[in-house]
Every structure is written in structure tokens, then in C-alpha cells.
mmCIF file of C-alpha atoms and ligand atoms in Angstrom:
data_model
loop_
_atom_site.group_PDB
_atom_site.id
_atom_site.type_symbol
_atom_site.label_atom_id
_atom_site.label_comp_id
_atom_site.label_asym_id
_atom_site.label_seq_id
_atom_site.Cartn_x
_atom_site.Cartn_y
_atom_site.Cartn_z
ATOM 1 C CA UNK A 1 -194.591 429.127 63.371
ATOM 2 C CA UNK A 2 -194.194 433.150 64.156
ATOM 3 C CA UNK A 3 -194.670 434.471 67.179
ATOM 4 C CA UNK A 4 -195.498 438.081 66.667
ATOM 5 C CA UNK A 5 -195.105 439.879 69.856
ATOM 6 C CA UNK A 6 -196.891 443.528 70.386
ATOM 7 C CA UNK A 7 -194.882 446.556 69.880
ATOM 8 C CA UNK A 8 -194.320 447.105 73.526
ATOM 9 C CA UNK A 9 -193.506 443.806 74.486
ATOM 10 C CA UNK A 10 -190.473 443.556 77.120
ATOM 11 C CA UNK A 11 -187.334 442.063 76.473
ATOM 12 C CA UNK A 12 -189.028 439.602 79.712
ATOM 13 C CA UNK A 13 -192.056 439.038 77.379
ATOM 14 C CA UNK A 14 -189.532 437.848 74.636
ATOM 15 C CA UNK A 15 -187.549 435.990 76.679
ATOM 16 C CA UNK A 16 -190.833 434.215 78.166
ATOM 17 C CA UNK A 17 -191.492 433.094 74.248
ATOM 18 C CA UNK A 18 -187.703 431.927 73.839
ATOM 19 C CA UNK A 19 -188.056 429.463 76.725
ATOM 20 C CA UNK A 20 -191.313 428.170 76.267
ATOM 21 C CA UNK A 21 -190.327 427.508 72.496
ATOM 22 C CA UNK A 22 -187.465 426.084 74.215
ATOM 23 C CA UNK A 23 -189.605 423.986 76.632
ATOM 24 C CA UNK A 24 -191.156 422.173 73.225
ATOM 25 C CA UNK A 25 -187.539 420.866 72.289
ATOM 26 C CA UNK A 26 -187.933 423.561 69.169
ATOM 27 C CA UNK A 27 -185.184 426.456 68.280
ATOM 28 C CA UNK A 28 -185.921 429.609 68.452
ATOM 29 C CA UNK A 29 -185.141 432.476 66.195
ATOM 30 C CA UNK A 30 -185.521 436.063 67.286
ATOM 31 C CA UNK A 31 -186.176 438.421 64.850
ATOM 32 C CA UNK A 32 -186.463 442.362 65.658
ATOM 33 C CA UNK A 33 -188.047 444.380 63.172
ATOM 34 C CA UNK A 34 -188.756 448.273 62.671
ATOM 35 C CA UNK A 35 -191.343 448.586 64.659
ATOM 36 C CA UNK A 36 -192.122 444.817 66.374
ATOM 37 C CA UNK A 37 -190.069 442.154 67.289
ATOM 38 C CA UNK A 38 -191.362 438.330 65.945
ATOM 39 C CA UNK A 39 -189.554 434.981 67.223
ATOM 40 C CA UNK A 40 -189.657 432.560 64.942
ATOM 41 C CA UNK A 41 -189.361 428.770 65.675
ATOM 42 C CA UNK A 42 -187.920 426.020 63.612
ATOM 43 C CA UNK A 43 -188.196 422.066 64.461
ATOM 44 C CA UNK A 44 -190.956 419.885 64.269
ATOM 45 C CA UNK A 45 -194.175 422.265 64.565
ATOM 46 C CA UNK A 46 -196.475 419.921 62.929
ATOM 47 C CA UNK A 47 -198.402 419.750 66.029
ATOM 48 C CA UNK A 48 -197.741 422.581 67.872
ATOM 49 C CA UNK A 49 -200.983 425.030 68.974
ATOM 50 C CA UNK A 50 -200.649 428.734 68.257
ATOM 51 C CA UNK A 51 -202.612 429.302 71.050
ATOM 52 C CA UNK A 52 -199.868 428.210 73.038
ATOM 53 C CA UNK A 53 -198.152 431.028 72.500
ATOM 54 C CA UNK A 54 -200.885 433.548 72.234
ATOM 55 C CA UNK A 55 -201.880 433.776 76.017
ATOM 56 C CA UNK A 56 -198.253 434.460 77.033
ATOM 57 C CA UNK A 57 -197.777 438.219 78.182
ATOM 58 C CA UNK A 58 -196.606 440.567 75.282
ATOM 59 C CA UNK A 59 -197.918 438.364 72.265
ATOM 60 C CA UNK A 60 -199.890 439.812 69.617
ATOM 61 C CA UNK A 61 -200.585 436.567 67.712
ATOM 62 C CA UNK A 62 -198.690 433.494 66.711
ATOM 63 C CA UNK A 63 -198.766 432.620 62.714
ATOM 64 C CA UNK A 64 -198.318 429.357 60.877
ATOM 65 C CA UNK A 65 -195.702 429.454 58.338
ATOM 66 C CA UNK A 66 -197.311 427.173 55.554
ATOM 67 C CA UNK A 67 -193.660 427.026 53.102
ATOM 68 C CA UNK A 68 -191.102 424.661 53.716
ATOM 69 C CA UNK A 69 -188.750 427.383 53.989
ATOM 70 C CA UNK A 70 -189.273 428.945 57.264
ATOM 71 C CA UNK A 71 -187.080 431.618 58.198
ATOM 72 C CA UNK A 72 -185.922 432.084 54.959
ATOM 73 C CA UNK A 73 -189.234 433.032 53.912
ATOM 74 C CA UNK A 74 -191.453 436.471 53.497
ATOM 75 C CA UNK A 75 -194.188 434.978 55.658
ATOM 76 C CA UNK A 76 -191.556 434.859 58.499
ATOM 77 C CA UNK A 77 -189.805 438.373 57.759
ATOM 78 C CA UNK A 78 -191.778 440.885 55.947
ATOM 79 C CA UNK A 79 -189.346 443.214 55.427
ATOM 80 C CA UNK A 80 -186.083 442.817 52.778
ATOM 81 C CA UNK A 81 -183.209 441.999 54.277
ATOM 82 C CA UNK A 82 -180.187 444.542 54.407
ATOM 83 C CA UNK A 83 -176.845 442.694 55.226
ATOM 84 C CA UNK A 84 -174.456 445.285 56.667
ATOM 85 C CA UNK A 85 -170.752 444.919 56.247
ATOM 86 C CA UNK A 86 -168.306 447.499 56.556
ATOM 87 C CA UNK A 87 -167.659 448.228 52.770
ATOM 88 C CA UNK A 88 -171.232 447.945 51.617
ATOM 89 C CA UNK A 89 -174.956 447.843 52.885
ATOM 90 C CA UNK A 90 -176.349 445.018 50.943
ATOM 91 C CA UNK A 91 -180.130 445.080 50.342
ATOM 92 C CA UNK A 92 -182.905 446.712 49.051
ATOM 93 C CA UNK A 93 -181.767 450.140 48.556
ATOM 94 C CA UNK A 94 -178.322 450.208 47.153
ATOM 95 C CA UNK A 95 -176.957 448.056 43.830
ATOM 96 C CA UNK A 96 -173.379 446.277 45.410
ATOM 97 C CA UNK A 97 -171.166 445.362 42.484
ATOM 98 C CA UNK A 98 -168.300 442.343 43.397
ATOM 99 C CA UNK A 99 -165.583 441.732 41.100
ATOM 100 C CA UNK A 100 -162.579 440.046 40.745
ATOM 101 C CA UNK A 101 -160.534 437.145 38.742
ATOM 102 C CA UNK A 102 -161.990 433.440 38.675
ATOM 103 C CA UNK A 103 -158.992 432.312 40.670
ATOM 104 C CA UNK A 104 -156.701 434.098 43.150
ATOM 105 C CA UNK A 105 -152.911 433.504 40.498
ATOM 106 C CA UNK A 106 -151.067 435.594 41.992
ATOM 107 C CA UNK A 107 -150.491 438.925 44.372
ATOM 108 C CA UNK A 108 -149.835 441.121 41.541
ATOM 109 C CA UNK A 109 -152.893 440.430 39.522
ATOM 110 C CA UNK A 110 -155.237 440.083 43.504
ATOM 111 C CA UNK A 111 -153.748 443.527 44.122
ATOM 112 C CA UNK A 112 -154.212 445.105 40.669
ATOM 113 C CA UNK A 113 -157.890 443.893 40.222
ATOM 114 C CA UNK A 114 -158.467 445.505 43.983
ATOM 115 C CA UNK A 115 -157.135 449.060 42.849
ATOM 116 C CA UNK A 116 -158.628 448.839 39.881
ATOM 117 C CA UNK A 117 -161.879 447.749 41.255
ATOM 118 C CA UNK A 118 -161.699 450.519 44.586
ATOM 119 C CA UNK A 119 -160.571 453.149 41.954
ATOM 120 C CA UNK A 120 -164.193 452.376 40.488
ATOM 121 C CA UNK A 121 -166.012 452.728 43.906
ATOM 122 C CA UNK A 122 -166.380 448.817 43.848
ATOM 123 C CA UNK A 123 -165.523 447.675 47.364
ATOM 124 C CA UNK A 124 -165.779 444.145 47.015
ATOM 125 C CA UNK A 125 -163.164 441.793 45.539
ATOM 126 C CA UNK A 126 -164.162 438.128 45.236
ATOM 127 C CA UNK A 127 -161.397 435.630 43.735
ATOM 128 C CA UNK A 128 -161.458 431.504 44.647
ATOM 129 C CA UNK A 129 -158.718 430.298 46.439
ATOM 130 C CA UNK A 130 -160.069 426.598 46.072
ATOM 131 C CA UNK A 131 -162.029 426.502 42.569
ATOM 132 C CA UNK A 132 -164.620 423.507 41.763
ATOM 133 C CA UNK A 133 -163.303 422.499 38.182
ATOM 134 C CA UNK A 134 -165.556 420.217 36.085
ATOM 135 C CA UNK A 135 -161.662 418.741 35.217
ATOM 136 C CA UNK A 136 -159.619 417.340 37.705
ATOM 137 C CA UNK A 137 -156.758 418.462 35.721
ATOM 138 C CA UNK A 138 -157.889 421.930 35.249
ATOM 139 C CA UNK A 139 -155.899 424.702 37.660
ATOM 140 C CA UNK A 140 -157.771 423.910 41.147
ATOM 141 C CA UNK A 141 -157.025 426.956 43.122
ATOM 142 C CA UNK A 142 -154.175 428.055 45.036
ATOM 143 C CA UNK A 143 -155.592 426.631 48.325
ATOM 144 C CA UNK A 144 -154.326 428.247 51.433
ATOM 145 C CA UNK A 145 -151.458 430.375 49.882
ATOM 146 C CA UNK A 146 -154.334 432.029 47.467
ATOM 147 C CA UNK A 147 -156.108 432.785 50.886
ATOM 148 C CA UNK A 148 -153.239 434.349 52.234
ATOM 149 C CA UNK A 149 -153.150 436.606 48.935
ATOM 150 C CA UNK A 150 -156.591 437.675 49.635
ATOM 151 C CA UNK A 151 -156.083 438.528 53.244
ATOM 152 C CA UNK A 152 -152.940 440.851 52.658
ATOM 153 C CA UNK A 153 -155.104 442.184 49.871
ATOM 154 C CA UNK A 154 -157.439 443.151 52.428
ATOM 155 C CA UNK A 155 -155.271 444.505 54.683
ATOM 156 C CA UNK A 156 -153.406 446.772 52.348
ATOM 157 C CA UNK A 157 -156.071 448.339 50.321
ATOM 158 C CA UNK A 158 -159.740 447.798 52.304
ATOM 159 C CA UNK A 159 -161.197 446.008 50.157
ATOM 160 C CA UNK A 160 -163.324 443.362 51.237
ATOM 161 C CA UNK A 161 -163.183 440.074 50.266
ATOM 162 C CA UNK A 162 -165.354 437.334 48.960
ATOM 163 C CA UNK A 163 -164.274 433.921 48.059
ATOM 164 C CA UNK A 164 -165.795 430.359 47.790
ATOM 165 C CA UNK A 165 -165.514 427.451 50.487
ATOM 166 C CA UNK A 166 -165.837 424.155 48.791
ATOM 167 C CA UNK A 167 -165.547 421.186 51.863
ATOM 168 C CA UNK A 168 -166.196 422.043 55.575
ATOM 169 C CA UNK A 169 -162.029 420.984 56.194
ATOM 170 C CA UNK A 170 -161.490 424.626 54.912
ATOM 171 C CA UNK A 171 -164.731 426.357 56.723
ATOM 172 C CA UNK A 172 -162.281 427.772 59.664
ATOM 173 C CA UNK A 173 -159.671 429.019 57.108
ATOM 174 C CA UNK A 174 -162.162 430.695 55.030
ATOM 175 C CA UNK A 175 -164.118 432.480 57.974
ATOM 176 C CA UNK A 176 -161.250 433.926 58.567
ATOM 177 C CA UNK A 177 -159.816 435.397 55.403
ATOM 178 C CA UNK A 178 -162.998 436.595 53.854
ATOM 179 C CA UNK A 179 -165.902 438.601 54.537
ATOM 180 C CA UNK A 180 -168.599 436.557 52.349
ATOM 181 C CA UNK A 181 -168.009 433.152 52.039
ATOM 182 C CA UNK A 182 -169.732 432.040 48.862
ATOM 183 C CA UNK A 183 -170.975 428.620 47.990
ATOM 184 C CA UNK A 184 -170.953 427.080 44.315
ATOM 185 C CA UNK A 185 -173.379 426.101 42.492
ATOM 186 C CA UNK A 186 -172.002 422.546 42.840
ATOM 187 C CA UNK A 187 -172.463 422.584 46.254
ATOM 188 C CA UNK A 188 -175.857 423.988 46.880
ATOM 189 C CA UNK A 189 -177.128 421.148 48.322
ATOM 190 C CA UNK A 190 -174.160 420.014 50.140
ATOM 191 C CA UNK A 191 -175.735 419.708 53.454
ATOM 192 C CA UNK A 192 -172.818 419.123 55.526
ATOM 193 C CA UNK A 193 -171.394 422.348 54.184
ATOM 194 C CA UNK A 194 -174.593 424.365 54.419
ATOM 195 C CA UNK A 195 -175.091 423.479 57.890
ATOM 196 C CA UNK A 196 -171.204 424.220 58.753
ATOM 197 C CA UNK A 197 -171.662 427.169 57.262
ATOM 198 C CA UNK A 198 -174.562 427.919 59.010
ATOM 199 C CA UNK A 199 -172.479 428.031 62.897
ATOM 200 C CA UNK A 200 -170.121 430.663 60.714
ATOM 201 C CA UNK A 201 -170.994 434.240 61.073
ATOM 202 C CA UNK A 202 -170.111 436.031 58.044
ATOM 203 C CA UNK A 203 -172.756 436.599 55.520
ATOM 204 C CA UNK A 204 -172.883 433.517 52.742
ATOM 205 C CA UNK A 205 -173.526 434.046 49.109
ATOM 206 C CA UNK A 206 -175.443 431.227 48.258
ATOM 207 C CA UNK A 207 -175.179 430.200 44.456
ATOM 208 C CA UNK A 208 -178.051 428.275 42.796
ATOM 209 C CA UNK A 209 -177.622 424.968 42.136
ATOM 210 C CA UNK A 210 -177.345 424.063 38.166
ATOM 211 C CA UNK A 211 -180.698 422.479 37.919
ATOM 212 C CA UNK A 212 -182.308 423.791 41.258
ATOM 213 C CA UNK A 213 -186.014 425.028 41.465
ATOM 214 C CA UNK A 214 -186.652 428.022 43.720
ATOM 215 C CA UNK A 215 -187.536 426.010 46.139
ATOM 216 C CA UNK A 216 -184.803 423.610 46.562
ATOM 217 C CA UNK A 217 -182.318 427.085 46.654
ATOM 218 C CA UNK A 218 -184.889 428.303 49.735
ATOM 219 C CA UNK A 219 -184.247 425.169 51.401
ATOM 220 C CA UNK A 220 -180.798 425.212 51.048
ATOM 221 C CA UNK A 221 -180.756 428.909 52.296
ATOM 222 C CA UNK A 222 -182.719 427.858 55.358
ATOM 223 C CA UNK A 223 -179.740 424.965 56.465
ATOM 224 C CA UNK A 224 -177.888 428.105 56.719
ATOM 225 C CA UNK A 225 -180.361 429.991 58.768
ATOM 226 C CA UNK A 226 -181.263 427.168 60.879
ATOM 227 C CA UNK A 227 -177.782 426.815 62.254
ATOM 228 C CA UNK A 228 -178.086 430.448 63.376
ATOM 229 C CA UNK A 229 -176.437 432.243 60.452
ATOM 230 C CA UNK A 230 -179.062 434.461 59.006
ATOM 231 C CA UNK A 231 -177.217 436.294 56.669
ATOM 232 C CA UNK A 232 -177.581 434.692 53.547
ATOM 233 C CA UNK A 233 -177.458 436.494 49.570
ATOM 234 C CA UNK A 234 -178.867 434.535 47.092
ATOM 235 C CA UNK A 235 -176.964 434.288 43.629
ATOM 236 C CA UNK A 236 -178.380 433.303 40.228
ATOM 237 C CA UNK A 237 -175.679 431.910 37.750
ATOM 238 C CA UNK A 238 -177.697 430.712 34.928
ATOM 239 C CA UNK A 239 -179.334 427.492 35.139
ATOM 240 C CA UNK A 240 -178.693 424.014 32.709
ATOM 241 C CA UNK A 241 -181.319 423.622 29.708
ATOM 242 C CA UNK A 242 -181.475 423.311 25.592
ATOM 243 C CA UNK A 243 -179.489 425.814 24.816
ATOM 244 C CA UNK A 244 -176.507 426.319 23.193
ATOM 245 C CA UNK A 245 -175.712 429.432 22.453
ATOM 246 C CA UNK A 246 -174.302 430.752 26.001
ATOM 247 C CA UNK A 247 -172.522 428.429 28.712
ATOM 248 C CA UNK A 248 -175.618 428.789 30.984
ATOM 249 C CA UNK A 249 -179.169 430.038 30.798
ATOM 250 C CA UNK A 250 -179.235 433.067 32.757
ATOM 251 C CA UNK A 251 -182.677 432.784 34.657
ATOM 252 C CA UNK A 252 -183.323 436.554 35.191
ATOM 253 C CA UNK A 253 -186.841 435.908 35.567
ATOM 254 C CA UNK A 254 -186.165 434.097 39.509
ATOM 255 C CA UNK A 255 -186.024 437.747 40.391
ATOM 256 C CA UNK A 256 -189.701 438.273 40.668
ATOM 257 C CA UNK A 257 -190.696 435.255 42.675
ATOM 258 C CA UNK A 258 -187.666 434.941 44.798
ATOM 259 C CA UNK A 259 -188.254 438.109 46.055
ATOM 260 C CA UNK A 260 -192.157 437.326 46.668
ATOM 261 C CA UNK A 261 -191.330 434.067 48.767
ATOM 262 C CA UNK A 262 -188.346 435.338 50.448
ATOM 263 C CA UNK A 263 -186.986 438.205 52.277
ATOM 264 C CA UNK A 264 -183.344 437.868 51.377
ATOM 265 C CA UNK A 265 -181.092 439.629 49.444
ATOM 266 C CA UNK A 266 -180.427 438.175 45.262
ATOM 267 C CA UNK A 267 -177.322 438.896 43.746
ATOM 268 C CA UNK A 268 -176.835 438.076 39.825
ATOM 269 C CA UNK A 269 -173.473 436.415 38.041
ATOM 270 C CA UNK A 270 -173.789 437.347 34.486
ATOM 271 C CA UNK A 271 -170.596 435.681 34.077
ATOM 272 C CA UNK A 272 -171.347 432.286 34.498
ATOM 273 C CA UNK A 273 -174.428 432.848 33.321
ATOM 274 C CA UNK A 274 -173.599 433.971 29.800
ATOM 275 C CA UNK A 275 -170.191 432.587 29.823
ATOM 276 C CA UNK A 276 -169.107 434.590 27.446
ATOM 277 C CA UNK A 277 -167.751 438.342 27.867
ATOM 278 C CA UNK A 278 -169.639 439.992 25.157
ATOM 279 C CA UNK A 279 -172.672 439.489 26.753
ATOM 280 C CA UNK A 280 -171.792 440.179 30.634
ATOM 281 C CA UNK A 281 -172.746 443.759 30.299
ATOM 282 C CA UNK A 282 -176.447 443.359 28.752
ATOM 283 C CA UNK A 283 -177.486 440.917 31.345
ATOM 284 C CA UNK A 284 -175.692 442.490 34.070
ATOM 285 C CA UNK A 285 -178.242 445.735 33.146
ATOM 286 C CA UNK A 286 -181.099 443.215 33.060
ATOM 287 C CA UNK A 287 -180.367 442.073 36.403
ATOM 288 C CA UNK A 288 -180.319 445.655 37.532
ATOM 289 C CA UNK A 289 -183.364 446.229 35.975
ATOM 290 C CA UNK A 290 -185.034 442.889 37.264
ATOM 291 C CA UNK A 291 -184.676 443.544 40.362
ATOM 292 C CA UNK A 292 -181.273 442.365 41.711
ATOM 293 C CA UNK A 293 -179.541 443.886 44.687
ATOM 294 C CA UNK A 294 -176.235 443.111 43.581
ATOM 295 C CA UNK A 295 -173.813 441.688 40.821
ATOM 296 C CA UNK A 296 -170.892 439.220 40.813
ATOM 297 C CA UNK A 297 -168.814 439.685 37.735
ATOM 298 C CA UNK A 298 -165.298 438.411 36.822
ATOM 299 C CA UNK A 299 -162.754 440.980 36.382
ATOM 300 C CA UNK A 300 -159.233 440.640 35.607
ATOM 301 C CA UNK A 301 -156.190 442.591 33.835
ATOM 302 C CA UNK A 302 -155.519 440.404 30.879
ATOM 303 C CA UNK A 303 -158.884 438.191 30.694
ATOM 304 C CA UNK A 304 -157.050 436.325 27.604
ATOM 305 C CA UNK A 305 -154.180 434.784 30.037
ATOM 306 C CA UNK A 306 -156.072 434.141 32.900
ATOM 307 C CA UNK A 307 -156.029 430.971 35.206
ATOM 308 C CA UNK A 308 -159.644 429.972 34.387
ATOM 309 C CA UNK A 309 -162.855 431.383 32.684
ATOM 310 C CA UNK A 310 -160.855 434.279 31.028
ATOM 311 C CA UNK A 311 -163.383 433.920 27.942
ATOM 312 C CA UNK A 312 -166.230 435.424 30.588
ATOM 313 C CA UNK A 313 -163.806 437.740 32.008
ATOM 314 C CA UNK A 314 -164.017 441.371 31.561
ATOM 315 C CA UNK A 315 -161.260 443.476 30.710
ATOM 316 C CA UNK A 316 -160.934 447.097 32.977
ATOM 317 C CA UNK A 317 -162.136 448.715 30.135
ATOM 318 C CA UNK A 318 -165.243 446.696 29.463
ATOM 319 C CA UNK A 319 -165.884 446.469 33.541
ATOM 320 C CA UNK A 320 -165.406 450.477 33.799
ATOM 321 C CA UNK A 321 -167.435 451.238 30.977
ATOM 322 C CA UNK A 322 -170.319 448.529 32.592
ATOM 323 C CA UNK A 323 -170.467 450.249 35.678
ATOM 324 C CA UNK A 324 -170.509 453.703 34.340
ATOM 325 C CA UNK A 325 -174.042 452.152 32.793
ATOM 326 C CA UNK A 326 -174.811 450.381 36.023
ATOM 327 C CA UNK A 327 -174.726 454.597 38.382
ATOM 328 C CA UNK A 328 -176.785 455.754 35.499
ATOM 329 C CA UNK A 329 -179.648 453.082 35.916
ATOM 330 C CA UNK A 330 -179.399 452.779 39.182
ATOM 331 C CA UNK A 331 -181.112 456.329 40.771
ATOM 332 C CA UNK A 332 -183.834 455.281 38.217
ATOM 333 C CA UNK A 333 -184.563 452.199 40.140
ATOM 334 C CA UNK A 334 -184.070 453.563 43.527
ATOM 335 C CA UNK A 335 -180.832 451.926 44.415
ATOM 336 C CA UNK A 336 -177.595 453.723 45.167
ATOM 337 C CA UNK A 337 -174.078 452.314 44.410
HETATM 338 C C1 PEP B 1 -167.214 430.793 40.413
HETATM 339 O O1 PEP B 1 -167.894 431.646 40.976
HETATM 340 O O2 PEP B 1 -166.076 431.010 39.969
HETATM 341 C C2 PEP B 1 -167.839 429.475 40.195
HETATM 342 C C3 PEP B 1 -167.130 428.375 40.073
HETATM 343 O O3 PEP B 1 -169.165 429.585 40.102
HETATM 344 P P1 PEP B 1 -170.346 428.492 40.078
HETATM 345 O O4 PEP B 1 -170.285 427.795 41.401
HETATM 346 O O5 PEP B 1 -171.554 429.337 39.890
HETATM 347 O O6 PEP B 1 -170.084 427.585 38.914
HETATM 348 MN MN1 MN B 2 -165.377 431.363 37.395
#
């Protein structure tokens, strides 16, 4: 349920919804908006009245929330969802490009891929210090040293840093070094990590599962948001069917309904999705022209020798050329980068 308080509510008025949310053993969720402030309540509200709410000072109305999904959805917050962070605004108005190498392999190729990539106005490095490979005998990740690599990397050039927490032993570690924390697509519904993630607070770049509906990526977005953390970006990586003519079936067409059920931020990895270089650029446009706020893409000097994925991996060249396409579209669409 929604609790949409009048536009000059007090902060009393709020705080007299808080604690009689409270009173009902439910959690609530306050949510300010442009003009109104609504607190949202999550818990078991099966059988909870609006008209509870509704005759306490400084309420306009309370609202049922029919999806699953509550605070994740648009029903709960109308507007999009802009997640601040000091190198980038990430929302509705501005296209945010991350980059980087699969893995962190070493500070020379970290720091190179960050100048290269800041050089570019792209302000956001992402590289996996622990890497979920379908082998166990595939490179894993440099662990802790490759988070190390990424913080230095951050102090010396700026850049901010994403990078992907795989088991909740690391969650501490990984709050610290980065400034997303992403989640693989293996581990969308890991619960235990979605909900440790969720008491974090830096944003998280949820990825979708490889066979998840929109809904099931919602719900797993909403773990995160009931523990508090309401910063979530969701990120399409292509999705398992038929095919077999790219690693992935990149399922552009989420766009349009993701952004009708929910209020958060969508990102697009044409890498992973395509799995193969060639094609990066074309889909990263489509995602651009979809409707995405953002793009992950793989980036790394010499995509031929890297650590892992190198065959998805733009070159400078190719990822310079991309984003010269990417500020030409963007204006067009409204979005600034
Ligand atoms: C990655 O981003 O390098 C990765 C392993 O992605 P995904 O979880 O989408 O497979
Ligand atoms: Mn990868």
C-alpha cells in the first residue's frame, strides 16, 4: 500500500504515518517526490484498510499496490528514478556509458582502460575482481588483490568504479572498493545476496537472470529495496533461447514494459548479449534507441589476449568510434552523455 500524503503535509504528519505503519508490524518506506511526499509500506498488507491511513492528519489518500513488486514498481513511484553518483547522474535524462575489461588482470591494463575510457568522457570503469565462470578451471578473478587494483584506480584517475559481488563473504569488501556493485546474471535470484545487498548503500546494477521473466527480475529488484537500498539499475544481458547465431539473445524489447511497470533505471550489456564484438556497436545503438538509460560494454587494450570474453571485447578504436555514434543519437532522444 501507498500512502500519499498532501503537498503540505508536515514532516509530524509523515512521521505520524511512519509509526502507525510501524504499529501494524509493517516497514515503512518514505518516498519524497517533486512536489508530494508518499510512504510506502512493505510486509504483509493483505488485510490492511486504507482507510486506516486516510483519516490521519496530512494524508491525501492511501493506494493499493496490486503487483507483486511493490516499491520497485511505477504504481509506487511515478516518477523515473535518477541515481546520483558523483561521476554521473543516472536516469532518465542523460545516456551513462560503463566500460572496462571482463576481469581486473592487471594494474597496467585497469589503469589504461580508465584513461582511455575518461579521455572519452566515460566516467565509469567496471572490471570483476571475482568472475562467475561457467568452468571451474577458467581464470576466476583476481579476488581481493583485483579489488585493490580497482580502488588505486579510483584514487589516481576519478574514475568510478563498478564491479560484481558474487557471495555475501565479499559484500563488505566490495562496498568498499566500488561505487556500483553489480550482480550477475547467475545470481539474480540469489536471495541471500540480494537481501545483503539490500543493507549496502551503494547503488546495485542488477543483471537479469538467464531465463528470468520481467517479473521474476522486479522481484529480485524489490529484495534489494526491501532491505532499505533503493538504488537499484536494472541490466539486460541477453536472455537463453533457440538461437545460435550470437552467445545470448539480446532482449531489447524488455525496454518498453520494464519501464511501464517500474520506475527504475535499465542499463543494456550488448556484450554479453551478442557475445561477439562485431555486433556490440549495432545493439548498443538499439538500446539507445529503445529506450535504455545506460550501457555496459567490455573494453580492453588488446581484446585478443585478454583474461576472459576478449571475443566480445572492444578494441579503443571500435569503443571510440561507438561512442562517437552514441553523442550523435543521443540529443535526438533527449538524453545527454
Ligand atoms: C560480466 O558482466 O562479466 C558477467 C559475468 O556478466 P553476466 O552475469 O551477465 O553473465
Ligand atoms: Mn564478461
Amino acid at each position: 500500500m501507498l500512502v500519499v500524503m498532501q503537498a503540505h503535509a508536515a514532516a509530524a504528519d509523515i512521521e505520524g504515518v511512519v509509526a502507525a505503519i510501524r504499529d501494524l508490524g509493517l516497514t515503512p518506506h518514505v518516498l519524497p517526490g517533486a512536489t508530494r511526499t508518499a510512504v510506502g509500506m512493505t510486509g504483509n498488507t493483505a488485510a490492511v484498510d486504507a482507510g486506516h491511513f486516510e483519516v490521519l492528519p496530512g494524508v491525501e489518500e492511501a493506494i493499493r499496490v496490486t503487483k507483486p513488486f511493490k516499491l520497485a514498481s511505477r504504481e509506487m513511484h511515478r516518477d523515473n528514478t535518477t541515481i546520483a553518483l558523483q561521476q554521473a547522474d543516472i536516469g532518465p535524462k542523460t545516456f551513462t556509458v560503463v566500460g572496462g575489461p571482463c576481469s581486473v588482470e592487471n594494474e597496467k591494463i585497469t589503469f589504461e582502460t580508465a584513461e582511455f575510457l575518461l579521455s572519452k568522457g566515460v566516467k565509469l570503469l567496471r572490471a570483476g575482481a571475482f568472475k562467475p565462470r561457467t568452468s571451474p578451471y577458467s581464470f576466476q578473478g583476481m579476488g581481493l588483490e583485483g579489488l585493490k587494483i580497482l580502488q588505486k584506480v579510483r584514487e589516481k584517475t576519478g574514475i568510478g568504479i563498478v564491479t560484481e559481488l558474487m557471495d555475501t563473504e565479499h559484500a563488505a569488501a566490495v562496498e568498499e572498493a566500488t561505487d556500483i556493485i553489480q550482480i550477475g546474471a547467475r545470481n539474480m535470484q540469489n536471495f541471500s545476496l540480494l537481501k545483503r545487498v539490500g543493507k549496502c548503500r551503494k547503488p546495485v546494477l542488477l543483471k537479469r537472470g538467464l531465463s528470468a521473466t520481467l517479473e521474476e527480475w522486479l522481484m529480485s529488484a524489490e529484495y534489494v529495496m526491501a532491505g532499505g537500498n533503493y538504488q537499484v539499475i536494472l541490466c539486460e544481458r541477453g536472455v537463453r533461447t533457440f538461437n545460435d547465431h550470437s552467445r545470448n539473445t539480446l532482449d531489447l524489447s524488455v525496454i518498453p514494459p520494464a519501464k511501464t511497470l517500474s520506475h527504475l533505471p535499465i542499463f543494456v550489456d550488448p556484450s554479453h548479449g551478442t557475445g561477439k564484438r562485431a555486433y556490440v556497436p549495432a545493439m548498443a545503438l538499439a538500446a539507445l534507441a529503445a529506450g535504455a538509460d545506460g550501457l555496459l560494454i567490455e573494453v580492453h587494450p588488446d581484446p585478443d589476449h585478454a583474461a576472459s570474453d576478449g571475443q566480445q571485447t572492444l578494441n579503443f578504436e571500435m569503443t571510440e568510434k561507438l561512442l562517437g555514434q552514441l553523442k550523435a543519437l543521443a540529443p535526438v532522444l533527449g538524453r545527454k552523455m
